[in-house]
Amino acid sequence: NAGVTQTPKFQVLKTGQSMTLQCAQDMNHNSMYWYRQDPGMGLRLIYYSASEGTTDKGEVPNGYNVSRLNKREFSLRLESAAPSQTSVYFCASSEAGVRGRVTDTQYFGPGTRLTVL
Amino acid sequence: EDKVVQSPLSLVVHEGDTVTLNCSYEVTNFRSLLWYKQEKKAPTFLFMLTSSGIEKKSGRLSSILDKKELFSILNITATQTGDSAVYLCAGGSYNTDKLIFGTGTRLQVFP
């Protein structure tokens, strides 16, 4: 099992450009998440998806859109990149919602380091 | 508003020392407390503590959950340079599948 995979690993954009970060998991998890991590700020949730076909805003959704393409894949799109979006982006997944036991553990992908000039 | 607060922000120790990392939480309808280790890459899962499992141990690492006082500690005994990392604490709730993360404690272990 590859777990959670993300592409690309690194990306440099100019202000105003768009791009899509891809994430896939092979653990048959229900829930998927996108975080950004900035120095001193910890992990901040951008968007999450509790199941295929559903998405919800997290703490910092402005400037981003997401698509839960199927159970495996959850993409994050920057329509018009800004320097404030320079960050490391992590995708994560969890079983979540399994009855009878606590399934809060999230498993993280390797991250994408994005720089917006 | 739900929150998770970790202390200290950073810690510098020598190999062989024992360290204690703290995590206090205010999470509505609390369900779980998780610890992660983050080196120069993605966070990796260490422990999850719940009402039915308030104490966990794995090798030199151990953690307890105090649901009355709303905190958890992560202990690392006989520290090694490989323990150098940022340790993240997160709270889970019955209300949502999201986690609330603290900002982390940066541990540096010197030989």
Coordinates of N, CA and C in Angstrom, one line a residue:
Chain A
N1 N 0.8 -1.2 0.0 CA 0.0 0.0 0.0 C 0.9 1.3 0.0
A2 N 0.5 2.2 -0.9 CA 1.3 3.4 -0.9 C 0.8 4.4 0.2
G3 N -0.4 4.2 0.7 CA -0.9 5.1 1.7 C -1.5 6.3 1.0
V4 N -1.0 7.5 1.4 CA -1.5 8.8 0.8 C -0.4 9.3 -0.1
T5 N -0.7 9.6 -1.3 CA 0.3 10.2 -2.2 C -0.2 11.5 -2.7
Q6 N 0.8 12.4 -2.9 CA 0.5 13.8 -3.4 C 1.4 14.1 -4.5
T7 N 0.9 14.9 -5.5 CA 1.7 15.4 -6.6 C 1.3 16.8 -6.8
P8 N 2.3 17.7 -7.2 CA 3.7 17.5 -7.2 C 4.3 17.6 -5.8
K9 N 5.6 17.3 -5.7 CA 6.3 17.5 -4.5 C 6.7 19.0 -4.3
F10 N 7.1 19.7 -5.3 CA 7.5 21.1 -5.3 C 6.8 21.8 -6.5
Q11 N 6.5 23.1 -6.3 CA 6.0 23.9 -7.4 C 6.3 25.3 -7.1
V12 N 6.7 26.0 -8.1 CA 6.8 27.5 -8.1 C 5.8 28.1 -9.1
L13 N 5.1 29.0 -8.6 CA 4.1 29.7 -9.4 C 4.3 31.2 -9.4
K14 N 3.8 31.9 -10.4 CA 3.8 33.4 -10.4 C 2.4 33.8 -9.9
T15 N 2.4 35.0 -9.4 CA 1.1 35.5 -8.9 C 0.1 35.5 -10.0
G16 N -1.1 35.0 -9.7 CA -2.2 34.9 -10.7 C -2.3 33.6 -11.5
Q17 N -1.2 32.8 -11.4 CA -1.3 31.5 -12.1 C -2.2 30.6 -11.3
S18 N -2.7 29.5 -12.0 CA -3.5 28.5 -11.3 C -2.8 27.2 -11.4
M19 N -3.2 26.3 -10.4 CA -2.7 25.0 -10.4 C -3.6 24.1 -9.6
T20 N -3.4 22.8 -9.8 CA -4.2 21.8 -9.0 C -3.2 20.9 -8.3
L21 N -3.4 20.7 -7.0 CA -2.6 19.7 -6.2 C -3.5 18.5 -6.2
Q22 N -2.8 17.3 -6.5 CA -3.5 16.1 -6.5 C -3.2 15.2 -5.3
C23 N -4.2 14.5 -4.8 CA -4.0 13.6 -3.7 C -4.8 12.4 -3.9
A24 N -4.2 11.2 -3.6 CA -4.9 9.9 -3.7 C -4.5 9.1 -2.5
Q25 N -5.5 8.2 -2.0 CA -5.2 7.3 -1.0 C -5.8 5.9 -1.4
D26 N -5.1 4.9 -0.9 CA -5.4 3.5 -1.3 C -5.8 2.7 0.0
M27 N -6.3 3.4 1.0 CA -6.7 2.7 2.2 C -8.2 2.6 2.4
N28 N -8.9 2.9 1.3 CA -10.4 2.9 1.4 C -11.0 3.7 2.5
H29 N -10.4 4.9 2.7 CA -10.8 5.8 3.8 C -12.0 6.6 3.3
N30 N -12.9 6.9 4.2 CA -14.1 7.7 3.8 C -13.7 9.2 3.7
S31 N -12.9 9.7 4.7 CA -12.7 11.1 4.8 C -11.3 11.5 4.3
M32 N -11.3 12.7 3.7 CA -10.0 13.3 3.2 C -9.9 14.7 3.6
Y33 N -8.7 15.2 3.7 CA -8.5 16.6 4.2 C -7.4 17.3 3.5
W34 N -7.5 18.6 3.4 CA -6.3 19.4 2.9 C -6.0 20.4 4.0
Y35 N -4.7 20.4 4.3 CA -4.1 21.3 5.3 C -3.0 22.2 4.6
R36 N -2.8 23.3 5.2 CA -1.6 24.1 4.9 C -0.8 24.3 6.2
Q37 N 0.5 24.3 6.1 CA 1.4 24.4 7.3 C 2.3 25.6 7.1
D38 N 2.3 26.6 7.9 CA 3.2 27.7 7.8 C 3.9 27.8 9.1
P39 N 5.2 28.4 9.1 CA 6.0 28.4 10.3 C 5.2 29.1 11.5
G40 N 5.2 28.4 12.6 CA 4.6 29.0 13.8 C 3.1 28.9 13.8
M41 N 2.5 28.4 12.8 CA 1.0 28.4 12.7 C 0.4 27.0 12.8
G42 N 1.2 26.0 12.8 CA 0.7 24.6 12.9 C 0.0 24.2 11.6
L43 N -0.8 23.2 11.7 CA -1.6 22.7 10.6 C -3.0 23.4 10.6
R44 N -3.3 24.0 9.5 CA -4.7 24.7 9.4 C -5.5 24.0 8.3
L45 N -6.7 23.6 8.6 CA -7.5 22.9 7.7 C -8.1 23.9 6.6
I46 N -7.9 23.5 5.4 CA -8.4 24.3 4.3 C -9.9 23.8 3.9
Y47 N -9.9 22.6 3.5 CA -11.2 21.9 3.1 C -11.1 20.5 3.6
Y48 N -12.3 19.9 3.7 CA -12.3 18.4 4.0 C -13.5 17.8 3.3
S49 N -13.5 16.5 3.2 CA -14.6 15.8 2.5 C -14.9 14.5 3.4
A50 N -16.1 14.5 3.9 CA -16.5 13.3 4.7 C -16.8 12.1 3.9
S51 N -17.1 12.3 2.7 CA -17.4 11.1 1.8 C -17.4 11.6 0.4
E52 N -17.4 10.6 -0.5 CA -17.4 10.9 -1.9 C -18.6 11.8 -2.3
G53 N -18.4 12.9 -3.0 CA -19.4 13.8 -3.4 C -19.7 14.9 -2.4
T54 N -19.1 14.9 -1.2 CA -19.3 16.0 -0.3 C -18.0 16.7 0.1
T55 N -18.1 18.0 0.2 CA -16.9 18.8 0.7 C -17.4 19.9 1.6
D56 N -16.5 20.3 2.5 CA -16.9 21.4 3.5 C -15.7 22.2 3.7
K57 N -16.0 23.5 4.0 CA -14.9 24.4 4.3 C -14.3 24.2 5.7
G58 N -13.0 24.4 5.7 CA -12.3 24.3 7.0 C -12.0 25.7 7.5
E59 N -10.9 25.9 8.2 CA -10.5 27.2 8.8 C -10.1 28.2 7.9
V60 N -9.4 27.9 6.8 CA -8.9 28.9 5.8 C -9.2 28.5 4.4
P61 N -10.5 28.6 4.0 CA -10.8 28.1 2.6 C -10.6 29.2 1.5
N62 N -10.5 30.4 1.9 CA -10.5 31.5 0.8 C -9.3 31.3 -0.1
G63 N -9.7 31.4 -1.4 CA -8.7 31.3 -2.5 C -8.4 29.9 -3.0
Y64 N -9.2 28.9 -2.4 CA -9.1 27.5 -2.8 C -10.4 26.9 -3.2
N65 N -10.3 25.9 -4.0 CA -11.5 25.0 -4.3 C -11.0 23.6 -4.3
V66 N -12.0 22.7 -4.0 CA -11.6 21.3 -4.0 C -12.6 20.5 -4.8
S67 N -12.2 19.3 -5.1 CA -13.0 18.3 -5.8 C -12.8 16.9 -5.2
R68 N -13.8 16.3 -4.8 CA -13.7 14.8 -4.3 C -14.1 14.0 -5.5
L69 N -13.1 13.6 -6.4 CA -13.4 13.0 -7.6 C -14.0 11.6 -7.5
N70 N -13.6 10.9 -6.5 CA -14.1 9.6 -6.2 C -13.6 9.3 -4.8
K71 N -13.8 8.1 -4.3 CA -13.4 7.8 -2.9 C -11.9 7.9 -2.7
R72 N -11.1 7.7 -3.7 CA -9.7 7.7 -3.6 C -9.0 9.1 -3.7
E73 N -9.6 9.9 -4.5 CA -8.9 11.2 -4.9 C -9.6 12.4 -4.4
F74 N -8.8 13.4 -4.0 CA -9.3 14.7 -3.5 C -8.3 15.7 -3.9
S75 N -8.7 16.6 -4.8 CA -7.8 17.6 -5.4 C -8.1 19.0 -4.8
L76 N -7.0 19.8 -4.8 CA -7.1 21.2 -4.3 C -6.6 22.1 -5.4
R77 N -7.5 23.1 -5.7 CA -7.2 24.0 -6.8 C -7.0 25.4 -6.3
L78 N -5.9 26.0 -6.8 CA -5.7 27.5 -6.6 C -6.0 28.1 -7.9
E79 N -7.0 28.9 -8.0 CA -7.5 29.6 -9.2 C -6.6 30.7 -9.6
S80 N -6.2 31.5 -8.7 CA -5.3 32.7 -9.0 C -4.4 32.8 -7.8
A81 N -3.2 32.2 -7.9 CA -2.3 32.1 -6.8 C -1.8 33.5 -6.3
A82 N -1.6 33.6 -5.0 CA -1.1 34.8 -4.4 C 0.0 34.5 -3.5
P83 N 1.0 35.4 -3.3 CA 2.1 35.1 -2.4 C 1.7 34.6 -1.0
S84 N 0.6 35.0 -0.5 CA 0.1 34.5 0.8 C -0.2 33.0 0.8
Q85 N -0.3 32.4 -0.4 CA -0.5 31.0 -0.4 C 0.8 30.2 -0.5
T86 N 1.9 30.8 -0.4 CA 3.2 30.1 -0.2 C 3.1 29.3 1.1
S87 N 3.3 28.0 1.0 CA 3.1 27.2 2.1 C 3.5 25.8 1.8
V88 N 3.5 24.9 2.8 CA 3.5 23.5 2.5 C 2.1 22.9 2.7
Y89 N 1.7 22.2 1.7 CA 0.3 21.6 1.7 C 0.3 20.1 1.9
F90 N -0.5 19.7 2.9 CA -0.6 18.3 3.2 C -2.0 17.8 3.0
C91 N -2.1 16.6 2.4 CA -3.4 15.9 2.3 C -3.4 14.8 3.3
A92 N -4.5 14.5 3.8 CA -4.6 13.4 4.8 C -5.9 12.7 4.6
S93 N -6.0 11.5 5.1 CA -7.2 10.7 5.1 C -7.4 9.9 6.4
S94 N -8.7 9.6 6.6 CA -9.0 8.8 7.8 C -10.2 7.9 7.5
E95 N -10.4 6.9 8.3 CA -11.5 6.0 8.1 C -12.8 6.8 8.4
A96 N -12.8 7.5 9.5 CA -13.9 8.3 10.0 C -15.3 7.8 9.7
G97 N -16.1 7.8 10.7 CA -17.5 7.4 10.5 C -17.8 6.0 10.6
V98 N -16.8 5.2 11.0 CA -17.0 3.7 11.2 C -17.7 3.5 12.5
R99 N -18.8 2.9 12.5 CA -19.6 2.7 13.7 C -18.9 1.8 14.7
G100 N -19.0 2.1 15.9 CA -18.5 1.2 17.0 C -17.1 1.5 17.4
R101 N -16.4 2.3 16.7 CA -15.0 2.6 17.2 C -14.6 3.9 16.8
V102 N -13.6 4.4 17.5 CA -13.1 5.8 17.2 C -12.1 5.7 16.1
T103 N -12.3 6.4 15.0 CA -11.5 6.3 13.8 C -10.9 7.7 13.5
D104 N -10.5 8.4 14.5 CA -10.1 9.8 14.2 C -8.7 9.9 13.6
T105 N -7.9 8.8 13.6 CA -6.5 8.9 13.2 C -6.4 9.3 11.7
Q106 N -5.7 10.4 11.5 CA -5.5 10.8 10.1 C -4.1 10.4 9.6
Y107 N -4.0 10.0 8.4 CA -2.7 9.6 7.8 C -2.4 10.6 6.7
F108 N -1.1 11.1 6.8 CA -0.7 12.2 5.9 C 0.1 11.8 4.7
G109 N -0.1 12.6 3.6 CA 0.8 12.4 2.5 C 2.1 13.2 2.7
P110 N 3.0 13.1 1.8 CA 4.4 13.6 1.9 C 4.4 15.1 1.8
G111 N 3.4 15.8 1.3 CA 3.4 17.2 1.2 C 3.8 17.8 -0.1
T112 N 3.3 19.0 -0.4 CA 3.7 19.7 -1.6 C 4.2 21.1 -1.1
R113 N 5.4 21.4 -1.4 CA 6.0 22.7 -1.1 C 5.7 23.7 -2.2
L114 N 4.9 24.7 -2.0 CA 4.5 25.6 -3.0 C 5.0 27.0 -2.7
T115 N 5.6 27.6 -3.7 CA 6.1 29.0 -3.6 C 5.4 29.8 -4.7
V116 N 4.8 30.9 -4.2 CA 4.2 31.9 -5.2 C 5.0 33.2 -5.2
L117 N 5.5 33.5 -6.4 CA 6.3 34.7 -6.5 C 5.5 35.9 -6.9
Chain B
E1 N -14.9 28.6 21.3 CA -14.2 28.0 20.2 C -13.2 26.9 20.7
D2 N -13.2 25.8 20.0 CA -12.4 24.7 20.4 C -10.9 25.0 20.1
K3 N -10.0 24.6 21.1 CA -8.6 24.8 20.9 C -7.8 23.8 21.6
V4 N -6.5 23.7 21.1 CA -5.5 22.8 21.6 C -4.3 23.6 21.8
V5 N -3.7 23.6 23.0 CA -2.5 24.4 23.3 C -1.4 23.5 23.8
Q6 N -0.2 23.7 23.2 CA 0.9 22.8 23.5 C 2.0 23.7 24.2
S7 N 2.7 23.0 25.1 CA 3.8 23.7 25.8 C 4.9 22.7 26.1
P8 N 6.1 23.1 26.2 CA 6.6 24.4 25.8 C 6.6 24.5 24.2
L9 N 6.9 25.6 23.7 CA 7.0 25.8 22.2 C 8.3 25.1 21.7
S10 N 9.3 25.1 22.5 CA 10.5 24.4 22.1 C 11.3 23.9 23.3
L11 N 12.1 22.9 23.0 CA 12.9 22.3 24.1 C 14.2 21.8 23.6
V12 N 15.3 22.0 24.3 CA 16.6 21.5 23.9 C 17.1 20.7 25.0
V13 N 17.5 19.4 24.7 CA 18.0 18.5 25.7 C 19.2 17.8 25.2
H14 N 19.9 17.0 26.1 CA 21.0 16.2 25.7 C 20.5 14.7 25.6
E15 N 21.2 14.0 24.8 CA 20.9 12.5 24.7 C 20.8 11.9 26.1
G16 N 19.8 11.1 26.3 CA 19.7 10.4 27.6 C 18.7 11.1 28.6
D17 N 18.4 12.3 28.3 CA 17.5 13.1 29.2 C 16.1 12.5 29.0
T18 N 15.2 12.8 29.9 CA 13.8 12.5 29.8 C 13.0 13.8 29.6
V19 N 12.1 13.8 28.7 CA 11.3 15.0 28.4 C 9.8 14.8 28.6
T20 N 9.1 15.8 28.9 CA 7.7 15.8 29.0 C 7.1 16.9 28.2
L21 N 6.2 16.5 27.3 CA 5.6 17.5 26.4 C 4.1 17.6 26.9
N22 N 3.6 18.8 26.9 CA 2.2 19.0 27.4 C 1.2 19.5 26.3
C23 N 0.0 19.1 26.6 CA -1.1 19.4 25.6 C -2.3 19.6 26.4
S24 N -2.9 20.8 26.4 CA -4.2 21.0 27.0 C -5.2 21.3 25.9
Y25 N -6.4 20.9 26.2 CA -7.5 21.0 25.2 C -8.8 21.5 25.7
E26 N -9.5 22.2 24.8 CA -10.9 22.5 25.0 C -11.6 22.1 23.8
V27 N -12.2 21.0 23.8 CA -12.9 20.4 22.6 C -14.3 20.0 23.0
T28 N -15.3 20.6 22.3 CA -16.7 20.4 22.6 C -17.0 18.9 22.3
N29 N -17.6 18.2 23.2 CA -18.0 16.8 23.0 C -16.8 16.0 22.6
F30 N -15.8 16.1 23.5 CA -14.4 15.5 23.2 C -14.6 14.0 23.0
R31 N -13.7 13.5 22.0 CA -13.7 12.1 21.7 C -12.3 11.5 21.8
S32 N -11.3 12.2 21.3 CA -10.0 11.6 21.3 C -8.9 12.7 21.3
L33 N -7.7 12.2 21.7 CA -6.5 13.1 21.8 C -5.4 12.3 21.1
L34 N -4.8 12.9 20.0 CA -3.8 12.3 19.2 C -2.5 13.0 19.3
W35 N -1.4 12.2 19.2 CA -0.1 12.7 19.2 C 0.6 12.3 17.8
Y36 N 1.3 13.2 17.2 CA 2.0 13.0 16.0 C 3.4 13.5 16.1
K37 N 4.3 12.8 15.4 CA 5.7 13.3 15.3 C 6.0 13.8 13.9
Q38 N 6.6 15.0 13.8 CA 6.8 15.5 12.4 C 8.3 15.9 12.3
E39 N 9.0 15.1 11.5 CA 10.4 15.5 11.2 C 10.3 16.4 9.9
K40 N 11.3 16.3 9.0 CA 11.3 17.2 7.9 C 10.3 16.9 6.8
K41 N 9.2 16.2 7.2 CA 8.2 15.8 6.2 C 6.8 15.7 6.9
A42 N 6.1 14.7 6.5 CA 4.7 14.7 6.9 C 4.6 14.2 8.4
P43 N 3.6 14.6 9.1 CA 3.3 14.1 10.5 C 3.1 12.6 10.4
T44 N 3.7 11.9 11.4 CA 3.4 10.4 11.5 C 2.7 10.2 12.8
F45 N 1.8 9.3 12.8 CA 0.9 9.0 14.0 C 1.7 8.3 15.1
L46 N 1.5 8.7 16.3 CA 2.1 8.0 17.4 C 1.1 7.3 18.3
F47 N 0.2 8.1 18.9 CA -0.8 7.5 19.8 C -2.2 8.2 19.6
M48 N -3.2 7.4 19.9 CA -4.5 8.0 20.1 C -5.1 7.6 21.5
L49 N -5.5 8.5 22.3 CA -6.1 8.3 23.6 C -7.5 8.6 23.6
T50 N -8.3 7.8 24.2 CA -9.8 8.0 24.3 C -10.2 7.6 25.7
S51 N -11.5 7.7 25.9 CA -12.1 7.3 27.2 C -11.7 5.9 27.6
S52 N -11.6 5.0 26.6 CA -11.4 3.6 26.8 C -9.9 3.3 26.8
G53 N -9.1 4.3 26.6 CA -7.6 4.1 26.5 C -6.9 5.3 26.9
I54 N -6.7 5.5 28.2 CA -6.1 6.8 28.6 C -4.6 6.7 28.8
E55 N -4.0 5.6 28.6 CA -2.6 5.5 28.7 C -2.1 4.6 27.6
K56 N -1.0 5.1 26.9 CA -0.4 4.3 25.8 C 1.1 4.3 26.0
K57 N 1.7 3.2 25.5 CA 3.2 3.1 25.6 C 3.7 2.4 24.4
S58 N 4.8 2.9 23.9 CA 5.5 2.3 22.8 C 7.0 2.5 23.0
G59 N 7.7 1.5 23.4 CA 9.1 1.7 23.6 C 9.4 2.8 24.6
R60 N 10.2 3.8 24.2 CA 10.6 4.9 25.1 C 9.5 6.0 25.2
L61 N 8.5 5.9 24.4 CA 7.4 6.9 24.4 C 6.2 6.4 25.1
S62 N 5.6 7.3 25.9 CA 4.4 7.0 26.6 C 3.5 8.2 26.7
S63 N 2.2 8.0 26.8 CA 1.3 9.2 26.9 C 0.2 8.9 27.8
I64 N -0.3 9.9 28.5 CA -1.5 9.7 29.3 C -2.5 10.8 29.0
L65 N -3.8 10.5 29.3 CA -4.8 11.5 29.1 C -5.5 11.7 30.4
D66 N -5.7 13.0 30.8 CA -6.4 13.3 32.0 C -7.7 14.0 31.6
K67 N -8.8 13.3 31.5 CA -10.1 13.9 31.0 C -10.7 14.9 32.0
K68 N -10.4 14.7 33.2 CA -10.9 15.6 34.2 C -10.3 17.0 34.1
E69 N -8.9 17.0 34.0 CA -8.2 18.3 33.9 C -8.0 18.7 32.5
L70 N -8.4 18.0 31.5 CA -8.4 18.3 30.1 C -6.9 18.5 29.6
F71 N -6.1 17.6 29.8 CA -4.7 17.6 29.3 C -4.2 16.3 29.0
S72 N -3.1 16.3 28.2 CA -2.4 15.0 28.0 C -0.9 15.4 28.0
I73 N -0.1 14.4 28.4 CA 1.4 14.5 28.3 C 2.0 13.4 27.5
L74 N 3.1 13.7 26.8 CA 3.9 12.8 26.1 C 5.2 12.7 26.7
N75 N 5.6 11.6 27.2 CA 6.9 11.4 27.8 C 7.9 10.6 26.9
I76 N 9.1 11.1 26.8 CA 10.1 10.4 26.1 C 11.3 10.2 27.0
T77 N 11.6 8.9 27.3 CA 12.7 8.6 28.2 C 14.0 8.3 27.4
A78 N 15.1 8.5 28.0 CA 16.4 8.2 27.3 C 16.4 8.7 25.9
T79 N 16.2 10.0 25.8 CA 16.1 10.6 24.4 C 17.3 10.3 23.5
Q80 N 17.1 10.2 22.2 CA 18.1 10.0 21.2 C 18.0 11.2 20.2
T81 N 19.1 11.4 19.5 CA 19.1 12.4 18.4 C 17.9 12.2 17.4
G82 N 17.6 11.0 17.2 CA 16.5 10.7 16.3 C 15.1 11.1 16.8
D83 N 15.0 11.5 18.1 CA 13.8 12.0 18.6 C 13.6 13.4 18.3
S84 N 14.6 14.1 17.7 CA 14.5 15.5 17.3 C 13.4 15.6 16.3
A85 N 12.4 16.5 16.6 CA 11.2 16.6 15.7 C 10.3 17.6 16.3
V86 N 9.2 18.0 15.6 CA 8.1 18.7 16.1 C 7.0 17.7 16.5
Y87 N 6.5 17.8 17.7 CA 5.5 16.9 18.2 C 4.2 17.7 18.2
L88 N 3.2 17.1 17.5 CA 1.9 17.7 17.4 C 0.9 17.0 18.2
C89 N 0.0 17.7 18.8 CA -1.1 17.2 19.5 C -2.4 17.6 18.8
A90 N -3.4 16.8 18.8 CA -4.7 17.1 18.2 C -5.9 16.6 18.9
G91 N -7.0 17.3 18.9 CA -8.2 16.8 19.6 C -9.3 16.5 18.6
G92 N -10.0 15.4 18.9 CA -11.1 15.0 18.1 C -12.4 15.1 18.9
S93 N -13.5 15.3 18.1 CA -14.8 15.5 18.7 C -15.8 14.5 18.1
Y94 N -16.9 14.2 18.9 CA -18.0 13.5 18.4 C -18.8 14.3 17.4
N95 N -18.6 15.6 17.4 CA -19.4 16.5 16.6 C -19.0 16.5 15.1
T96 N -17.7 16.1 14.9 CA -17.1 16.3 13.6 C -16.0 15.2 13.3
D97 N -15.7 15.0 12.1 CA -14.5 14.2 11.7 C -13.2 15.0 11.6
K98 N -13.3 16.3 11.9 CA -12.1 17.1 11.8 C -11.3 17.0 13.1
L99 N -10.0 17.3 13.0 CA -9.1 17.4 14.2 C -8.7 18.8 14.5
I100 N -8.6 19.2 15.7 CA -8.0 20.5 16.1 C -6.6 20.3 16.5
F101 N -5.7 20.9 15.7 CA -4.2 20.7 16.0 C -3.7 21.9 16.8
G102 N -2.8 21.5 17.7 CA -2.0 22.5 18.4 C -0.8 23.0 17.5
T103 N -0.1 24.0 17.9 CA 1.0 24.5 17.0 C 2.3 23.7 17.1
G104 N 2.3 22.8 18.1 CA 3.5 21.9 18.2 C 4.5 22.3 19.2
T105 N 5.3 21.3 19.6 CA 6.5 21.5 20.4 C 7.7 21.0 19.6
R106 N 8.7 21.9 19.4 CA 9.9 21.5 18.7 C 10.9 21.0 19.7
L107 N 11.3 19.7 19.6 CA 12.3 19.1 20.4 C 13.6 18.9 19.7
Q108 N 14.7 19.4 20.3 CA 16.0 19.2 19.7 C 16.8 18.4 20.8
V109 N 17.4 17.3 20.3 CA 18.2 16.4 21.2 C 19.6 16.5 20.6
F110 N 20.5 16.9 21.5 CA 21.9 17.0 21.1 C 22.7 15.9 21.7
P111 N 23.8 15.4 21.0 CA 24.6 14.3 21.5 C 25.4 14.7 22.8

